[in-house]
Amino acid sequence: MTSGPHLSILVGLSFSLSACGFLGVNKLPRLGNSINVVLELPSDADQVEQSNLKNLLGREVQEFKRLNPQLQVRFRTISSDRLQQELRFRKSRGLAPDLVLLLNSRPLLSLYQGGLATPVSLSQEERRHVPSWLLKSLEHRGHQLGLPLLMKPTLACFHRSHLKQAPRTLSDLLGVARAGSSIGLHANLTSLDWMFSGFGVAPFPSQGQHLKQQGPLNPALQWLYRANLEPFITFVSTDEELRRGLAEKRFVWIPCSSGWIPTLRQSLGADLGIAILPAGPAGPARPLVAVQTWMFGPQSSPTQRRLAKQFAFFTLNPIRQRMMGLQQGTGFPVNPAVTLPLKAYPVLSVMATSLGTSTSPNPAQYQFLSINAEKISSLTNQLLAGTKPPQLIVPDLQHLLDTMPRGESQHE
Amino acid sequence: MNEIAQLFLELIANLTRFEVLRQFIALGLAFGFWLAVKRQLSLERRHWIGERSWAFLKRLKPLANVLLLWLCLAVATAWLITTTGVGDLARFVVRFYALCMLTRIGLIILQLYLPAKVVQREDVQFIRPLLVVIGAVQLYAQFADLNELFTIEVISLGREGLSLGSLSLLTLGTYFIIVGSVLPARALAALLRRIFTLSAPAYRASALLARYVLTTIGLLVILANVGVNYALLAAIGGGLSVGLGFGLKEVFANFISGLWLLLEGSVRPGDVLLIDSIANGEDPCEVLELGMRATTLWRDRDNVELVVPNQTFFTQSMVTYSGSRDRHRRGQVVIGVAYRHSPQLVINLLEATASTIPRVLASPAPKSLLLSFDNSAIIYGIRYWIDDPMDGIGIASEVGIAIWNTFEREGIEIPFPQQVWHQASTHQQA
């Protein structure tokens, strides 16, 4: 009666041994020559976007293994809504991945503070592969928390059949709505950063920048208030609603991420128009850029850490960066040495223009936003529901922006 | 299959990671410590406090070393987690071991209420295989994504394929439902017995019926979970119909016969039947189990188990001693007595003698009859009633011995066969 537990262990061991024999011992990975890579997938992404992301990493892994046949790189995917939980689960078992490709640097700091990420040290030579402003945007208190891979700027997506050309200014956008074209916007002040920047507000201020000196919060909120009064402007809560709205032709114009382009292209074909976001009275929109980021795991051995870094830098070399930029068409290379044929690729050209004015929040700013998400959401609701006029919301918003951590540097 | 091999390689690669190895080394050290300590302590042989007062403690004694091992593993894991913060893999091993240990304790408790044979069968056929499957699946889940493994397509059926998860559910799920429904069915039948005061055979029959019902429900749930293709099921049903018409006819007939017999209640586990009767009909068998295809009978005279197809009971007449009235059976011993003794005296002696046998029922009282006038003797029969039909032969022997003793004491002769020969005359010979 007492042999049961021991029997289970014996069965498990014999199963493993027989499987080793079946597979052939030479196929078994050598100690330390294998790294685990995790790819974060957006939880609300459709099949096209998911397979695009998987193909991107799959190609890189395949190419890396072709050049380094003695190394094993295994990758699997985790949905963004389960990322923290899944990484914590694996770490508690000693199985934290060596490398994680994040959709953007948003969760970077909380992952680092939760012990799920480890900083990477870079030599001067290695720093040459990435613009310093981008590296700085992934720094926290002198620690390099990640390495950028691709930049995915926020753009404007529209129906060519309805709009000959995209609205160039925020006033034009209201004009388009008044003319009867339906516009979709985020019901979230954080995602409307591009609109605020058009009025001279810096949603993610850098060191030395003082919002009060600029003081254009009120006009920005007034514009939002007026937009809310337009019957053809709809505010939605999720990216998915915006994307589906344009694909199903309920919206004619939406702000979109470059990562959505393949999905929208599949639904709309040649009818899909891509442009930069409309400028405001104070200048061009300075939209947020999502930076796909390599993050390093906390439980790797020195060999695994070296291999993970080797693989990450393999994806940063100019050839791979160029291939990714051209094949995917959804992200822009971060390596400044890469030159792209922008004339032949109009979407990349629009992305390049947008990136010229884009901003990238640093990890602390992202964390600040996620801590204050409820407060920001409440302010948005008050404004859009009309329970509080814009001028009464200004002080609260001003306070939030004043307390936001300053960025080390901005992309100028 | 290549995908499965890849996943397995990944599992091996993960096993060789430093943090993982450290956990297994800690468990290995704990195991080594246990090996050393258990010999010193000899817990299984040592006297336990309260052992004499509580018999249950004695039953738990064989588990003492298992419990000690669990304790060693748990302490090592707690130390590992406290010092390194990483040890959930070791914690999984400890928890799984605790689960195995709890099943052992559960089986010991079950033995208090169920026959040891039943518990042992449950252990071997259900508990141990289930633990192995749970352990393997959960161990894999510690290292890799179980969903990914279960969604691998292993069989392609036209447009729709069968995933590894569905295949596992179909095979393992079916097995575990069939073998695992025994105890719940027994529990259900026990509840019914308590509510409706069922007899023992009715209880056993309801346990079997409950098992069929639970198995059917379980199989339907599995098919619904797998997402059965109804067109495919119809095709299989069509093929099965042809199969039933030819090769499977007998199997199906036996299965339906078994169900019918159960519902009708004419043959139930615990019943006593006369089957394949020898000349005097004294060959009773007890029904042990009414299976899907055949019924198992126990014959006490030579302690053999007869496996009889269910259809036999359906198509042939049979004698049962456990119908709706009672299980009483009449026995008879036939004996010849010399012509010189008074029949009334013999009849009185026979009835008095039979009444002295303990297993002969007092009511109805034994009855003796003069059966016939034979060549050498008058033939008498002593008829009596017994409680258990399975005891017929044994009691007949006891009655016979008692009659012989009585006749010996009273001077009653049991004659040898006699024949009168007449010699023919010489004249007649000429």
PDB file of C-alpha atoms in Angstrom, chain B residues 261-412:
ATOM      1  CA  LEU B 261     -32.145  -9.185 -16.621  1.00  0.00           C
ATOM      2  CA  LEU B 262     -31.079  -6.374 -14.306  1.00  0.00           C
ATOM      3  CA  LEU B 263     -34.179  -4.317 -14.976  1.00  0.00           C
ATOM      4  CA  GLU B 264     -36.436  -7.345 -14.687  1.00  0.00           C
ATOM      5  CA  GLY B 265     -34.661  -8.460 -11.540  1.00  0.00           C
ATOM      6  CA  SER B 266     -34.800 -12.148 -12.466  1.00  0.00           C
ATOM      7  CA  VAL B 267     -31.033 -12.582 -12.151  1.00  0.00           C
ATOM      8  CA  ARG B 268     -29.218 -10.324  -9.737  1.00  0.00           C
ATOM      9  CA  PRO B 269     -25.874 -10.478  -7.985  1.00  0.00           C
ATOM     10  CA  GLY B 270     -26.379 -12.535  -4.813  1.00  0.00           C
ATOM     11  CA  ASP B 271     -29.077 -14.778  -6.284  1.00  0.00           C
ATOM     12  CA  VAL B 272     -28.757 -18.580  -6.097  1.00  0.00           C
ATOM     13  CA  LEU B 273     -29.473 -20.456  -9.318  1.00  0.00           C
ATOM     14  CA  LEU B 274     -29.510 -24.062 -10.397  1.00  0.00           C
ATOM     15  CA  ILE B 275     -27.649 -24.190 -13.616  1.00  0.00           C
ATOM     16  CA  ASP B 276     -26.254 -27.182 -15.518  1.00  0.00           C
ATOM     17  CA  SER B 277     -27.955 -29.326 -12.881  1.00  0.00           C
ATOM     18  CA  ILE B 278     -26.640 -32.781 -12.319  1.00  0.00           C
ATOM     19  CA  ALA B 279     -29.073 -35.711 -12.025  1.00  0.00           C
ATOM     20  CA  ASN B 280     -30.573 -34.795  -8.631  1.00  0.00           C
ATOM     21  CA  GLY B 281     -30.509 -31.030  -9.221  1.00  0.00           C
ATOM     22  CA  GLU B 282     -28.214 -30.418  -6.261  1.00  0.00           C
ATOM     23  CA  ASP B 283     -25.798 -28.029  -7.977  1.00  0.00           C
ATOM     24  CA  PRO B 284     -26.565 -24.491  -6.849  1.00  0.00           C
ATOM     25  CA  CYS B 285     -24.487 -21.509  -7.894  1.00  0.00           C
ATOM     26  CA  GLU B 286     -24.437 -17.981  -6.525  1.00  0.00           C
ATOM     27  CA  VAL B 287     -24.468 -15.004  -8.935  1.00  0.00           C
ATOM     28  CA  LEU B 288     -21.328 -12.976  -8.225  1.00  0.00           C
ATOM     29  CA  GLU B 289     -21.443 -10.349 -10.934  1.00  0.00           C
ATOM     30  CA  LEU B 290     -23.701  -9.458 -13.819  1.00  0.00           C
ATOM     31  CA  GLY B 291     -21.258  -8.092 -16.360  1.00  0.00           C
ATOM     32  CA  MET B 292     -21.755  -6.360 -19.696  1.00  0.00           C
ATOM     33  CA  ARG B 293     -21.281  -9.585 -21.663  1.00  0.00           C
ATOM     34  CA  ALA B 294     -21.405 -12.463 -19.192  1.00  0.00           C
ATOM     35  CA  THR B 295     -22.505 -13.379 -15.706  1.00  0.00           C
ATOM     36  CA  THR B 296     -20.042 -14.789 -13.196  1.00  0.00           C
ATOM     37  CA  LEU B 297     -21.390 -17.597 -10.991  1.00  0.00           C
ATOM     38  CA  TRP B 298     -19.753 -19.241  -7.999  1.00  0.00           C
ATOM     39  CA  ARG B 299     -20.218 -22.951  -7.420  1.00  0.00           C
ATOM     40  CA  ASP B 300     -19.436 -23.832  -3.829  1.00  0.00           C
ATOM     41  CA  ARG B 301     -18.937 -27.582  -4.176  1.00  0.00           C
ATOM     42  CA  ASP B 302     -15.656 -27.145  -6.072  1.00  0.00           C
ATOM     43  CA  ASN B 303     -15.160 -23.383  -5.582  1.00  0.00           C
ATOM     44  CA  VAL B 304     -15.102 -22.547  -9.300  1.00  0.00           C
ATOM     45  CA  GLU B 305     -16.329 -19.453 -11.035  1.00  0.00           C
ATOM     46  CA  LEU B 306     -18.492 -20.085 -14.081  1.00  0.00           C
ATOM     47  CA  VAL B 307     -18.671 -17.402 -16.765  1.00  0.00           C
ATOM     48  CA  VAL B 308     -22.016 -17.787 -18.492  1.00  0.00           C
ATOM     49  CA  PRO B 309     -23.117 -15.524 -21.392  1.00  0.00           C
ATOM     50  CA  ASN B 310     -26.063 -13.361 -20.336  1.00  0.00           C
ATOM     51  CA  GLN B 311     -28.064 -14.595 -23.290  1.00  0.00           C
ATOM     52  CA  THR B 312     -28.219 -18.067 -21.696  1.00  0.00           C
ATOM     53  CA  PHE B 313     -30.451 -16.800 -18.906  1.00  0.00           C
ATOM     54  CA  PHE B 314     -32.546 -14.954 -21.404  1.00  0.00           C
ATOM     55  CA  THR B 315     -33.299 -17.912 -23.639  1.00  0.00           C
ATOM     56  CA  GLN B 316     -33.299 -20.850 -21.175  1.00  0.00           C
ATOM     57  CA  SER B 317     -35.493 -21.657 -18.215  1.00  0.00           C
ATOM     58  CA  MET B 318     -33.760 -21.816 -14.860  1.00  0.00           C
ATOM     59  CA  VAL B 319     -34.460 -22.516 -11.226  1.00  0.00           C
ATOM     60  CA  THR B 320     -33.803 -19.751  -8.750  1.00  0.00           C
ATOM     61  CA  TYR B 321     -33.958 -19.943  -4.961  1.00  0.00           C
ATOM     62  CA  SER B 322     -33.999 -16.243  -4.383  1.00  0.00           C
ATOM     63  CA  GLY B 323     -37.119 -15.012  -6.123  1.00  0.00           C
ATOM     64  CA  SER B 324     -39.592 -12.573  -4.707  1.00  0.00           C
ATOM     65  CA  ARG B 325     -40.823 -14.790  -1.808  1.00  0.00           C
ATOM     66  CA  ASP B 326     -37.807 -16.052   0.158  1.00  0.00           C
ATOM     67  CA  ARG B 327     -34.597 -18.043  -0.156  1.00  0.00           C
ATOM     68  CA  HIS B 328     -35.907 -21.186   1.647  1.00  0.00           C
ATOM     69  CA  ARG B 329     -35.240 -24.435  -0.099  1.00  0.00           C
ATOM     70  CA  ARG B 330     -36.591 -27.962   0.426  1.00  0.00           C
ATOM     71  CA  GLY B 331     -34.137 -30.833   0.747  1.00  0.00           C
ATOM     72  CA  GLN B 332     -34.827 -34.579   0.710  1.00  0.00           C
ATOM     73  CA  VAL B 333     -33.029 -37.782   1.707  1.00  0.00           C
ATOM     74  CA  VAL B 334     -34.370 -41.079   0.311  1.00  0.00           C
ATOM     75  CA  ILE B 335     -33.742 -44.322   2.232  1.00  0.00           C
ATOM     76  CA  GLY B 336     -34.845 -47.979   2.034  1.00  0.00           C
ATOM     77  CA  VAL B 337     -35.935 -49.886   5.224  1.00  0.00           C
ATOM     78  CA  ALA B 338     -36.570 -53.656   5.686  1.00  0.00           C
ATOM     79  CA  TYR B 339     -40.169 -54.874   5.292  1.00  0.00           C
ATOM     80  CA  ARG B 340     -40.308 -56.214   8.822  1.00  0.00           C
ATOM     81  CA  HIS B 341     -40.315 -52.731  10.458  1.00  0.00           C
ATOM     82  CA  SER B 342     -43.560 -50.851  11.007  1.00  0.00           C
ATOM     83  CA  PRO B 343     -43.821 -47.903   8.539  1.00  0.00           C
ATOM     84  CA  GLN B 344     -45.293 -45.649  11.226  1.00  0.00           C
ATOM     85  CA  LEU B 345     -42.301 -46.285  13.507  1.00  0.00           C
ATOM     86  CA  VAL B 346     -39.859 -45.547  10.679  1.00  0.00           C
ATOM     87  CA  ILE B 347     -41.670 -42.346   9.724  1.00  0.00           C
ATOM     88  CA  ASN B 348     -41.643 -41.132  13.350  1.00  0.00           C
ATOM     89  CA  LEU B 349     -37.938 -41.874  13.675  1.00  0.00           C
ATOM     90  CA  LEU B 350     -37.052 -40.137  10.434  1.00  0.00           C
ATOM     91  CA  GLU B 351     -38.971 -36.955  11.360  1.00  0.00           C
ATOM     92  CA  ALA B 352     -37.499 -36.876  14.863  1.00  0.00           C
ATOM     93  CA  THR B 353     -33.973 -37.387  13.548  1.00  0.00           C
ATOM     94  CA  ALA B 354     -34.213 -34.633  10.902  1.00  0.00           C
ATOM     95  CA  SER B 355     -35.489 -32.208  13.545  1.00  0.00           C
ATOM     96  CA  THR B 356     -32.257 -32.625  15.512  1.00  0.00           C
ATOM     97  CA  ILE B 357     -30.090 -31.175  12.725  1.00  0.00           C
ATOM     98  CA  PRO B 358     -29.386 -27.499  13.574  1.00  0.00           C
ATOM     99  CA  ARG B 359     -29.518 -26.166  10.030  1.00  0.00           C
ATOM    100  CA  VAL B 360     -32.864 -27.830   9.290  1.00  0.00           C
ATOM    101  CA  LEU B 361     -35.686 -25.339   9.825  1.00  0.00           C
ATOM    102  CA  ALA B 362     -38.188 -26.161  12.574  1.00  0.00           C
ATOM    103  CA  SER B 363     -40.983 -24.555  10.601  1.00  0.00           C
ATOM    104  CA  PRO B 364     -42.124 -25.958   8.247  1.00  0.00           C
ATOM    105  CA  ALA B 365     -41.393 -29.157  10.178  1.00  0.00           C
ATOM    106  CA  PRO B 366     -39.586 -32.088   8.531  1.00  0.00           C
ATOM    107  CA  LYS B 367     -42.013 -34.493   6.882  1.00  0.00           C
ATOM    108  CA  SER B 368     -41.426 -38.179   6.124  1.00  0.00           C
ATOM    109  CA  LEU B 369     -43.356 -40.193   3.543  1.00  0.00           C
ATOM    110  CA  LEU B 370     -43.535 -43.766   2.393  1.00  0.00           C
ATOM    111  CA  LEU B 371     -42.661 -43.475  -1.230  1.00  0.00           C
ATOM    112  CA  SER B 372     -42.809 -47.012  -2.660  1.00  0.00           C
ATOM    113  CA  PHE B 373     -42.562 -50.770  -2.011  1.00  0.00           C
ATOM    114  CA  ASP B 374     -39.376 -51.899  -3.702  1.00  0.00           C
ATOM    115  CA  ASN B 375     -38.006 -55.420  -4.229  1.00  0.00           C
ATOM    116  CA  SER B 376     -35.818 -55.454  -1.162  1.00  0.00           C
ATOM    117  CA  ALA B 377     -37.084 -52.593   0.938  1.00  0.00           C
ATOM    118  CA  ILE B 378     -39.808 -50.062   1.588  1.00  0.00           C
ATOM    119  CA  ILE B 379     -38.591 -46.673   0.296  1.00  0.00           C
ATOM    120  CA  TYR B 380     -39.095 -43.686   2.563  1.00  0.00           C
ATOM    121  CA  GLY B 381     -38.303 -40.032   1.982  1.00  0.00           C
ATOM    122  CA  ILE B 382     -37.575 -37.461   4.675  1.00  0.00           C
ATOM    123  CA  ARG B 383     -38.228 -33.895   3.444  1.00  0.00           C
ATOM    124  CA  TYR B 384     -37.066 -30.803   5.319  1.00  0.00           C
ATOM    125  CA  TRP B 385     -36.539 -27.038   4.745  1.00  0.00           C
ATOM    126  CA  ILE B 386     -33.280 -25.127   4.908  1.00  0.00           C
ATOM    127  CA  ASP B 387     -32.479 -21.428   5.028  1.00  0.00           C
ATOM    128  CA  ASP B 388     -29.580 -21.141   2.598  1.00  0.00           C
ATOM    129  CA  PRO B 389     -29.997 -22.882  -0.740  1.00  0.00           C
ATOM    130  CA  MET B 390     -26.208 -23.117  -1.117  1.00  0.00           C
ATOM    131  CA  ASP B 391     -26.041 -25.497   1.889  1.00  0.00           C
ATOM    132  CA  GLY B 392     -28.267 -28.214   0.371  1.00  0.00           C
ATOM    133  CA  ILE B 393     -25.643 -30.892  -0.149  1.00  0.00           C
ATOM    134  CA  GLY B 394     -23.971 -30.402   3.212  1.00  0.00           C
ATOM    135  CA  ILE B 395     -27.230 -30.590   5.161  1.00  0.00           C
ATOM    136  CA  ALA B 396     -28.373 -33.661   3.201  1.00  0.00           C
ATOM    137  CA  SER B 397     -25.178 -35.367   4.290  1.00  0.00           C
ATOM    138  CA  GLU B 398     -25.748 -34.391   7.942  1.00  0.00           C
ATOM    139  CA  VAL B 399     -29.342 -35.707   7.834  1.00  0.00           C
ATOM    140  CA  GLY B 400     -28.183 -38.978   6.216  1.00  0.00           C
ATOM    141  CA  ILE B 401     -25.540 -39.562   8.903  1.00  0.00           C
ATOM    142  CA  ALA B 402     -28.033 -38.814  11.679  1.00  0.00           C
ATOM    143  CA  ILE B 403     -30.538 -41.320  10.191  1.00  0.00           C
ATOM    144  CA  TRP B 404     -27.866 -44.001   9.993  1.00  0.00           C
ATOM    145  CA  ASN B 405     -26.957 -43.445  13.657  1.00  0.00           C
ATOM    146  CA  THR B 406     -30.627 -43.557  14.732  1.00  0.00           C
ATOM    147  CA  PHE B 407     -31.322 -46.764  12.756  1.00  0.00           C
ATOM    148  CA  GLU B 408     -28.196 -48.361  14.228  1.00  0.00           C
ATOM    149  CA  ARG B 409     -29.305 -47.463  17.725  1.00  0.00           C
ATOM    150  CA  GLU B 410     -32.941 -48.567  17.218  1.00  0.00           C
ATOM    151  CA  GLY B 411     -32.041 -51.762  15.342  1.00  0.00           C
ATOM    152  CA  ILE B 412     -33.704 -50.669  12.114  1.00  0.00           C
TER     153      ILE B 412
END
